[in-house]
Coordinates of C-alpha atoms in Angstrom, one line a residue:
X6 CA -5.3 3.5 1.0
X7 CA -7.3 0.9 -0.9
X8 CA -7.4 -2.7 0.4
X9 CA -7.3 -5.8 -1.8
X10 CA -10.7 -7.6 -2.1
X11 CA -9.6 -10.4 0.1
X12 CA -8.4 -8.0 2.9
X13 CA -11.7 -6.2 2.7
X14 CA -13.6 -9.4 2.9
X15 CA -11.5 -10.4 6.0
X16 CA -12.7 -7.2 7.7
X17 CA -16.4 -7.7 6.7
X18 CA -16.2 -11.2 8.2
X19 CA -14.8 -9.8 11.3
X20 CA -17.8 -7.6 11.7
X21 CA -20.4 -10.3 11.2
X22 CA -21.1 -9.8 7.5
X23 CA -21.3 -13.1 5.5
X24 CA -18.7 -13.8 2.8
X25 CA -17.9 -16.9 0.5
X26 CA -15.2 -19.2 1.7
X27 CA -11.9 -18.3 0.0
X28 CA -8.1 -18.1 0.2
X29 CA -5.3 -16.3 -1.5
X30 CA -2.9 -18.0 -4.0
X31 CA 0.4 -16.9 -5.6
X32 CA 1.0 -19.9 -7.9
X33 CA -1.2 -22.0 -10.2
X34 CA -0.3 -25.1 -8.0
X35 CA -1.3 -23.3 -4.8
X36 CA -4.5 -22.1 -6.4
X37 CA -5.3 -25.8 -7.2
X38 CA -4.7 -26.8 -3.7
X39 CA -7.0 -24.1 -2.4
X40 CA -9.8 -25.2 -4.7
X41 CA -9.4 -28.7 -3.3
X42 CA -9.6 -27.5 0.4
X43 CA -12.6 -25.3 -0.4
X44 CA -14.4 -28.2 -2.0
X45 CA -17.5 -27.8 -4.3
X46 CA -18.0 -28.0 -8.0
X47 CA -17.3 -24.4 -9.1
X48 CA -15.1 -21.7 -8.0
X49 CA -14.4 -18.0 -8.7
X50 CA -10.8 -17.1 -9.7
X51 CA -10.3 -13.4 -9.0
X52 CA -7.2 -11.3 -9.9
X53 CA -6.2 -9.1 -6.9
X54 CA -5.4 -5.5 -7.6
X55 CA -6.2 -2.3 -5.7
X56 CA -8.8 -1.2 -8.3
X57 CA -12.4 -1.7 -9.2
X58 CA -13.9 -2.8 -12.5
X59 CA -11.9 -6.1 -12.6
X60 CA -14.9 -8.0 -14.0
X61 CA -14.9 -6.0 -17.1
X62 CA -11.2 -5.6 -17.5
X63 CA -8.8 -7.5 -19.5
X64 CA -5.5 -9.2 -18.9
X65 CA -2.6 -7.9 -21.1
X66 CA -0.8 -10.4 -23.1
X67 CA -3.4 -13.2 -23.5
X68 CA -7.0 -13.9 -24.4
X69 CA -8.6 -13.4 -21.0
X70 CA -11.2 -10.7 -21.2
X71 CA -11.7 -10.3 -17.5
X72 CA -10.0 -10.4 -14.1
X73 CA -12.8 -12.6 -12.7
X74 CA -13.6 -16.1 -14.0
X75 CA -15.7 -19.0 -12.9
X76 CA -13.9 -22.3 -12.9
X77 CA -15.7 -25.7 -13.1
X78 CA -12.6 -27.9 -12.4
X79 CA -9.2 -27.7 -10.6
X80 CA -7.5 -27.8 -13.9
X81 CA -9.3 -24.6 -15.0
X82 CA -8.6 -23.0 -11.7
X83 CA -4.8 -23.5 -12.5
X84 CA -5.1 -22.4 -16.0
X85 CA -6.9 -19.1 -15.2
X86 CA -4.4 -18.4 -12.3
X87 CA -1.6 -19.0 -14.7
X88 CA -3.0 -16.6 -17.3
X89 CA -3.4 -13.9 -14.6
X90 CA -0.3 -14.0 -12.6
X91 CA 2.6 -11.9 -13.7
X92 CA 0.4 -10.0 -16.3
X93 CA -1.3 -6.6 -16.1
X94 CA -5.0 -6.2 -15.6
X95 CA -6.3 -3.2 -17.4
X96 CA -9.6 -1.7 -16.1
X97 CA -11.3 1.7 -16.6
X98 CA -9.9 2.7 -13.2
X99 CA -6.3 1.6 -13.8
X100 CA -6.2 3.2 -17.2
X101 CA -4.0 1.9 -20.1
X102 CA -1.0 1.3 -17.7
X103 CA -2.9 -1.4 -15.9
X104 CA -1.9 -3.0 -12.6
X105 CA 0.3 -6.1 -12.2
X106 CA -1.4 -9.3 -10.8
X107 CA 0.8 -11.0 -8.3
X108 CA -1.8 -12.9 -6.4
X109 CA -5.3 -14.3 -7.0
X110 CA -8.3 -15.0 -4.7
X111 CA -10.0 -18.4 -5.0
X112 CA -13.5 -18.7 -3.4
X113 CA -16.5 -20.9 -3.7
X114 CA -18.9 -20.0 -6.4
X115 CA -22.4 -19.5 -4.8
X116 CA -25.9 -19.9 -6.3
X117 CA -27.4 -16.5 -5.6
X118 CA -30.6 -14.6 -6.2
X119 CA -31.3 -10.9 -6.1
X120 CA -28.3 -8.6 -6.2
X121 CA -28.1 -5.3 -4.1
X122 CA -25.3 -2.8 -3.6
X123 CA -24.3 -0.7 -0.7
X124 CA -21.6 1.9 -0.3
X125 CA -20.7 3.9 2.8
X126 CA -18.6 7.1 2.8
X127 CA -18.4 10.6 4.2
X128 CA -20.5 13.4 2.5
X129 CA -18.4 16.6 3.0
X130 CA -21.6 18.7 2.1
X131 CA -23.7 17.4 5.0
X132 CA -20.8 16.4 7.1
X133 CA -22.2 13.0 7.8
X134 CA -21.5 9.4 7.1
X135 CA -23.9 8.5 4.2
X136 CA -25.0 5.1 2.9
X137 CA -25.8 4.9 -0.8
X138 CA -27.7 1.7 -1.6
X139 CA -29.6 0.3 -4.5
X140 CA -31.8 -2.7 -5.4
X141 CA -29.5 -3.2 -8.4
X142 CA -25.9 -4.5 -8.1
X143 CA -23.1 -6.2 -9.9
X144 CA -20.7 -5.0 -12.7
X145 CA -21.2 -1.7 -14.3
X146 CA -23.2 -0.3 -11.5
X147 CA -22.4 3.2 -12.6
X148 CA -24.1 2.9 -16.0
X149 CA -27.1 1.2 -14.2
X150 CA -27.4 4.2 -12.0
X151 CA -27.2 6.6 -15.0
X152 CA -30.0 4.7 -16.6
X153 CA -32.1 4.3 -13.5
X154 CA -31.4 7.2 -11.2
X155 CA -34.4 6.4 -9.1
X156 CA -32.8 3.2 -8.1
X157 CA -30.1 4.9 -6.0
X158 CA -31.1 5.9 -2.5
X159 CA -29.4 7.8 0.4
X160 CA -29.4 7.2 4.0
X161 CA -27.7 9.8 6.3
X162 CA -26.2 8.5 9.5
X163 CA -25.7 10.6 12.6
X164 CA -22.6 9.8 14.4
X165 CA -22.5 8.3 17.2
X166 CA -26.1 7.3 17.2
X167 CA -25.9 5.2 14.1
X168 CA -28.5 4.6 11.4
X169 CA -32.0 5.9 12.6
X170 CA -34.5 3.0 12.7
X171 CA -37.2 4.9 10.6
X172 CA -34.6 5.2 7.8
X173 CA -33.7 1.6 8.1
X174 CA -37.3 0.7 7.6
X175 CA -37.6 2.9 4.6
X176 CA -34.4 1.2 3.2
X177 CA -35.7 -2.3 3.4
X178 CA -38.9 -1.1 1.6
X179 CA -36.8 0.5 -1.2
X180 CA -34.9 -2.8 -1.6
X181 CA -38.1 -4.7 -1.5
X182 CA -37.0 -7.0 1.2
X183 CA -39.3 -8.8 3.6
X184 CA -39.1 -10.7 6.9
X185 CA -35.8 -12.3 7.7
X186 CA -33.9 -10.6 4.8
X187 CA -35.1 -7.1 5.9
X188 CA -33.6 -7.7 9.5
X189 CA -30.4 -9.0 7.8
X190 CA -30.1 -5.9 5.7
X191 CA -30.5 -3.7 8.7
X192 CA -27.9 -5.7 10.6
X193 CA -25.5 -5.4 7.6
X194 CA -25.8 -1.5 7.6
X195 CA -25.1 -1.3 11.3
X196 CA -22.1 -3.6 11.0
X197 CA -20.8 -1.6 8.1
X198 CA -21.2 1.5 10.1
X199 CA -19.4 0.0 13.1
X200 CA -16.4 -1.1 10.8
X201 CA -16.4 2.3 9.1
X202 CA -16.0 4.2 12.4
X203 CA -13.8 1.7 14.4
X204 CA -11.4 1.1 11.5
X205 CA -11.1 4.8 10.2
X206 CA -12.4 3.9 6.8
X207 CA -13.1 6.4 4.1
X208 CA -15.1 4.0 1.9
X209 CA -16.8 0.6 2.6
X210 CA -18.6 -0.7 -0.6
X211 CA -20.2 -4.1 -1.0
X212 CA -21.2 -4.8 -4.6
X213 CA -22.9 -7.0 -5.1
X214 CA -24.5 -7.9 -1.9
X215 CA -26.6 -11.0 -2.9
X216 CA -29.4 -13.1 -1.5
X217 CA -28.3 -16.6 -0.8
X218 CA -31.1 -18.6 0.8
X219 CA -32.3 -16.6 3.8
X220 CA -29.0 -14.7 4.1
X221 CA -27.1 -11.7 2.5
X222 CA -23.6 -12.5 1.3
X223 CA -20.9 -9.9 0.3
X224 CA -19.6 -11.3 -3.1
X225 CA -17.2 -8.4 -3.5
X226 CA -15.7 -5.7 -1.2
X227 CA -14.0 -2.4 -1.9
X228 CA -12.6 -0.7 1.3
X229 CA -10.4 2.2 1.6
X230 CA -8.7 3.3 4.8
X231 CA -7.5 6.7 6.0
X232 CA -3.6 6.4 5.9
X233 CA -3.2 9.1 8.4
X234 CA -5.2 7.1 11.1
X235 CA -3.2 3.9 10.8
X236 CA -1.4 4.6 13.9
X237 CA -4.6 3.8 15.8
X238 CA -5.2 0.5 14.0
X239 CA -2.9 -1.8 16.2
X240 CA -5.1 -4.8 15.5
X241 CA -4.4 -5.1 11.8
X242 CA -4.3 -8.8 11.1
X243 CA -6.7 -8.3 8.3
X244 CA -3.9 -6.4 6.5
X245 CA -1.3 -9.1 6.7
X246 CA -0.8 -10.3 3.1
X247 CA 0.0 -13.9 3.6
X248 CA 3.9 -13.5 3.9
X249 CA 3.7 -10.4 1.5
X250 CA 5.3 -7.2 2.5
X251 CA 2.8 -4.4 3.4
X252 CA 2.2 -1.7 1.1
X253 CA 5.1 0.8 1.5
X254 CA 3.1 3.8 2.7
X255 CA 1.0 1.5 5.0
X256 CA 4.1 0.0 6.5
X257 CA 5.5 3.5 7.0
X258 CA 2.4 4.7 8.8
X259 CA 2.3 1.6 10.9
X260 CA 5.9 1.9 11.9
X261 CA 5.8 5.6 12.5
X262 CA 8.0 7.1 9.7
X263 CA 7.4 9.1 6.4
X264 CA 7.8 7.4 3.0
X265 CA 7.0 8.4 -0.5
X266 CA 7.9 6.4 -3.6
X267 CA 9.8 8.3 -6.4
X268 CA 10.9 7.4 -9.9
X269 CA 14.7 7.1 -9.4
X270 CA 17.2 4.4 -8.7
X271 CA 18.9 5.5 -5.5
X272 CA 17.3 4.4 -2.3
X273 CA 17.4 7.1 0.4
X274 CA 17.1 7.1 4.2
X275 CA 17.9 10.0 6.5
X276 CA 17.0 11.0 10.0
X277 CA 14.7 14.1 10.2
X278 CA 12.7 15.9 7.4
X279 CA 15.4 18.5 6.9
X280 CA 18.2 16.2 6.4
X281 CA 16.1 13.9 4.2
X282 CA 15.3 16.9 1.8
X283 CA 19.0 17.9 1.9
X284 CA 19.9 14.4 0.9
X285 CA 17.5 14.3 -2.0
X286 CA 18.6 17.8 -3.0
X287 CA 22.3 16.6 -3.1
X288 CA 21.5 13.6 -5.2
X289 CA 19.5 15.6 -7.7
X290 CA 22.2 18.3 -8.0
X291 CA 24.8 15.6 -8.8
X292 CA 22.7 14.2 -11.6
X293 CA 21.2 11.3 -9.7
X294 CA 17.5 10.3 -9.2
X295 CA 16.2 9.3 -5.8
X296 CA 13.9 6.3 -5.6
X297 CA 12.1 7.4 -2.6
X298 CA 11.8 9.9 0.3
X299 CA 12.1 8.3 3.7
X300 CA 12.1 10.5 6.9
X301 CA 13.0 8.4 9.9
X302 CA 12.1 10.4 13.1
X303 CA 14.8 10.4 15.8
X304 CA 14.3 7.2 17.9
X305 CA 16.2 4.7 19.8
X306 CA 14.2 1.6 18.6
X307 CA 16.3 -0.7 16.4
X308 CA 13.0 -2.3 15.1
X309 CA 11.7 0.9 13.5
X310 CA 15.2 1.6 11.8
X311 CA 15.3 -1.9 10.5
X312 CA 11.7 -1.7 9.1
X313 CA 12.7 1.5 7.3
X314 CA 15.9 0.0 5.7
X315 CA 14.0 -3.2 4.7
X316 CA 11.5 -1.0 2.9
X317 CA 14.0 0.9 1.0
X318 CA 15.8 -2.2 0.0
X319 CA 12.5 -3.8 -1.1
X320 CA 12.4 -1.8 -4.4
X321 CA 13.6 -3.8 -7.4
X322 CA 14.6 -0.5 -9.2
X323 CA 17.4 0.7 -6.8
X324 CA 21.1 0.5 -7.9
X325 CA 22.5 2.0 -4.8
X326 CA 21.3 3.0 -1.3
X327 CA 22.3 6.1 0.7
X328 CA 21.8 6.2 4.5
X329 CA 22.5 9.6 5.9
X330 CA 22.3 10.0 9.7
X331 CA 23.3 12.8 12.1
X332 CA 22.8 11.4 15.6
X333 CA 21.7 13.6 18.4
X334 CA 19.4 13.4 21.4
X335 CA 17.6 10.1 21.6
X336 CA 18.9 9.2 18.0
X337 CA 22.3 7.3 18.1
X338 CA 24.2 6.2 15.2
X339 CA 24.8 2.8 16.7
X340 CA 21.0 2.2 16.4
X341 CA 21.2 2.6 12.7
X342 CA 24.3 0.4 12.6
X343 CA 22.6 -2.3 14.6
X344 CA 19.6 -2.2 12.3
X345 CA 21.8 -2.5 9.2
X346 CA 23.5 -5.5 10.6
X347 CA 20.3 -7.2 11.4
X348 CA 19.0 -6.6 8.0
X349 CA 22.0 -8.0 6.4
X350 CA 22.0 -11.0 8.7
X351 CA 18.4 -11.8 7.7
X352 CA 18.9 -11.2 4.0
X353 CA 22.3 -10.2 2.7
X354 CA 22.4 -6.7 1.2
X355 CA 23.5 -7.1 -2.4
X356 CA 23.2 -3.4 -3.7
X357 CA 26.0 -0.9 -2.9
X358 CA 25.2 0.5 0.4
X359 CA 26.7 4.0 1.2
X360 CA 26.5 5.1 4.9
X361 CA 27.3 8.5 6.4
X362 CA 27.2 8.6 10.2
X363 CA 27.9 11.7 12.4
X364 CA 27.1 12.7 15.9
X365 CA 26.1 10.5 18.9
X366 CA 28.1 7.2 19.0
X367 CA 29.2 7.6 15.3
X368 CA 32.8 6.2 16.0
X369 CA 31.2 3.0 17.7
X370 CA 28.7 2.5 14.8
X371 CA 31.4 2.9 12.1
X372 CA 33.6 0.3 13.9
X373 CA 30.9 -2.2 14.1
X374 CA 29.9 -1.8 10.4
X375 CA 33.6 -1.8 9.3
X376 CA 34.2 -5.0 11.2
X377 CA 31.1 -6.9 10.2
X378 CA 30.4 -5.6 6.7
X379 CA 33.7 -4.9 5.0
X380 CA 31.9 -4.2 1.6
X381 CA 30.0 -1.4 3.0
X382 CA 30.9 2.2 1.9
X383 CA 31.4 4.5 4.9
X384 CA 31.4 8.0 3.7
X385 CA 33.2 10.7 5.8
X386 CA 30.6 13.4 5.0
X387 CA 27.4 14.1 3.1
X388 CA 29.2 15.3 -0.1
X389 CA 31.2 12.1 -0.4
X390 CA 28.1 9.9 0.5
X391 CA 26.1 11.6 -2.3
X392 CA 28.9 11.4 -4.7
X393 CA 29.4 7.7 -4.2
X394 CA 25.6 7.0 -4.3
X395 CA 25.2 8.7 -7.6
X396 CA 28.4 7.2 -9.2
X397 CA 27.4 3.6 -8.1
X398 CA 23.8 4.1 -9.4
X399 CA 25.0 5.2 -12.7
X400 CA 28.2 3.1 -13.4
X401 CA 28.4 3.8 -17.1
X402 CA 28.3 7.6 -16.5
X403 CA 30.9 7.2 -13.8
X404 CA 33.1 5.1 -15.9
X405 CA 33.2 7.7 -18.7
X406 CA 34.1 10.4 -16.2
X407 CA 37.0 8.4 -14.9
X408 CA 38.2 7.5 -18.5
X409 CA 38.2 11.2 -19.2
X410 CA 40.4 11.9 -16.1
X411 CA 37.5 14.0 -14.7
X412 CA 35.8 14.0 -11.3
X413 CA 32.7 16.2 -11.9
X414 CA 30.9 15.2 -8.8
X415 CA 33.1 16.9 -6.2
X416 CA 33.2 20.2 -8.0
X417 CA 29.5 20.1 -8.7
X418 CA 28.8 19.3 -5.0
X419 CA 31.1 22.2 -3.9
X420 CA 29.0 24.6 -6.0
X421 CA 25.8 23.0 -4.6
X422 CA 27.0 23.6 -1.1
X423 CA 28.1 27.1 -1.9
X424 CA 24.7 27.9 -3.6
X425 CA 22.8 26.7 -0.5
X426 CA 25.0 28.7 1.7
X427 CA 24.6 31.9 -0.2
X428 CA 20.8 31.3 -0.3
X429 CA 20.6 30.9 3.4
X430 CA 23.0 33.7 4.3
X431 CA 21.5 36.4 6.2
X432 CA 21.8 40.0 4.7
X433 CA 24.4 42.2 6.3
X434 CA 23.0 45.3 7.9
X435 CA 24.5 48.5 6.9
X436 CA 25.9 50.7 9.7

C-alpha cells in the first residue's frame, strides 16, 4: 500500500528526519489559507496521488505540464490548486489513465544546495534490508542512474543490528559529505531503518534529500507499507487523511475484514468467505456485476460491521447493496441490524438496500429493521435477495422484463442452485 507524500513525510518527521513545513488542502481557498499560515515568500504546490514522477507528469484538461509547481504569491497558490483539483495527473507510473487529484500539499519552498537520494527496501536475493543511495537526486533519477551507474551505491543492513558503522563511513565518503552533514546522513539512515522495521514498510524512499544549511531535509517521500501487517500498526495517526476516508483495503486491514474492489455496480457484504463467494456467484449468474468482495468474519462487534457497511456504501458507482448474513456462533443477525441502523442514522442510506438475514436472532433483527427503516428490502432467502439486487441495479433491464410479462431472474436462479447442487453432489457408490 503506497502512502501519499504528505503521509510519508509525517512518518519521517515522527522518526526525527527533517521535512519542510506543510499542510494538506482540498479547495483553492483552503490552499491560500495554508500558504498564509506557513508564511514566507514562495511555496510548493504538490498534487497528491499514490504515484511517483509527479514532477514530470501533466494535468489532463489544462496547460499544467507538471503536478508540482512553485508559487510566488497566495493568488498563484490558489490558481495552481484550482487547475489541479478534480483533474487527472498523468505520469509514467500511472500510464495514460492517470490518477485523479482530490487534494494538494502546500509547503514552504526552501533554498537548498546539494541533492542526494536514498531508498530502503528488502533485497530477496541477499535476504536483507538494503539501502540504495546516490550523490545525485531529484526528478528523473532513473535516467541519471542509467547514465552514471557508478553513482548508485548499496549498503546491506543486518537486522536487528542495524547499519554497520564501517559501511556508514564508506557511505558518507561516497556522498562526499563532511563534518556535521556526515553525521546527519548516518542519523538519517538509522532513522529510516528504524521506521522501516517498526512500521512494516516495504519501501522507504527519500528523493531528493537536500542540504539546507547544516541539515539534511527530505523534500519528497515515497513510502509503501505491507498491507498484511497493518493489524500490528495500532498507532496510525500518520495515515489519517484530514477527514478523508482511509483507502478501502487499508481500512479493511485495520478493521479486520477482507475487501477487494471490483468493476460492477452492486455493493456486496456477506459473513464468511464461502457465503461471500456464493453471493457474488449468484449476482453474476443472474446477470449482475458485483462492485466489491467483502468478507466480514463472524464477530459480535457492531463497530466492525458498521465500518464494513460504510465502506461498501462509500463507492459512487453502486446502484444497489446486498447484505447477506447467516448468523451462527458469535455472529448474530441483530449485530448487523444495529450496524445498519447506526450507519443510516449517521448518514441516511439513499441507494436500494437489500438485506437477507437468517440464523441467530434473525427475527429480532428483521423486526428492528422493519420498524426503523420501512424502505429497506428484507429478502426471505438468498435467491430473492440476489434477484432484487440485480433488478434494482439495472432498472431498465428489469422494466423490460416486466413489460414482457417475464420474470427471468427466478428461473435462472433456480437453474443456478440446481447446477451448484449437481456439482457438489457426491457420486453414488454402486453396490
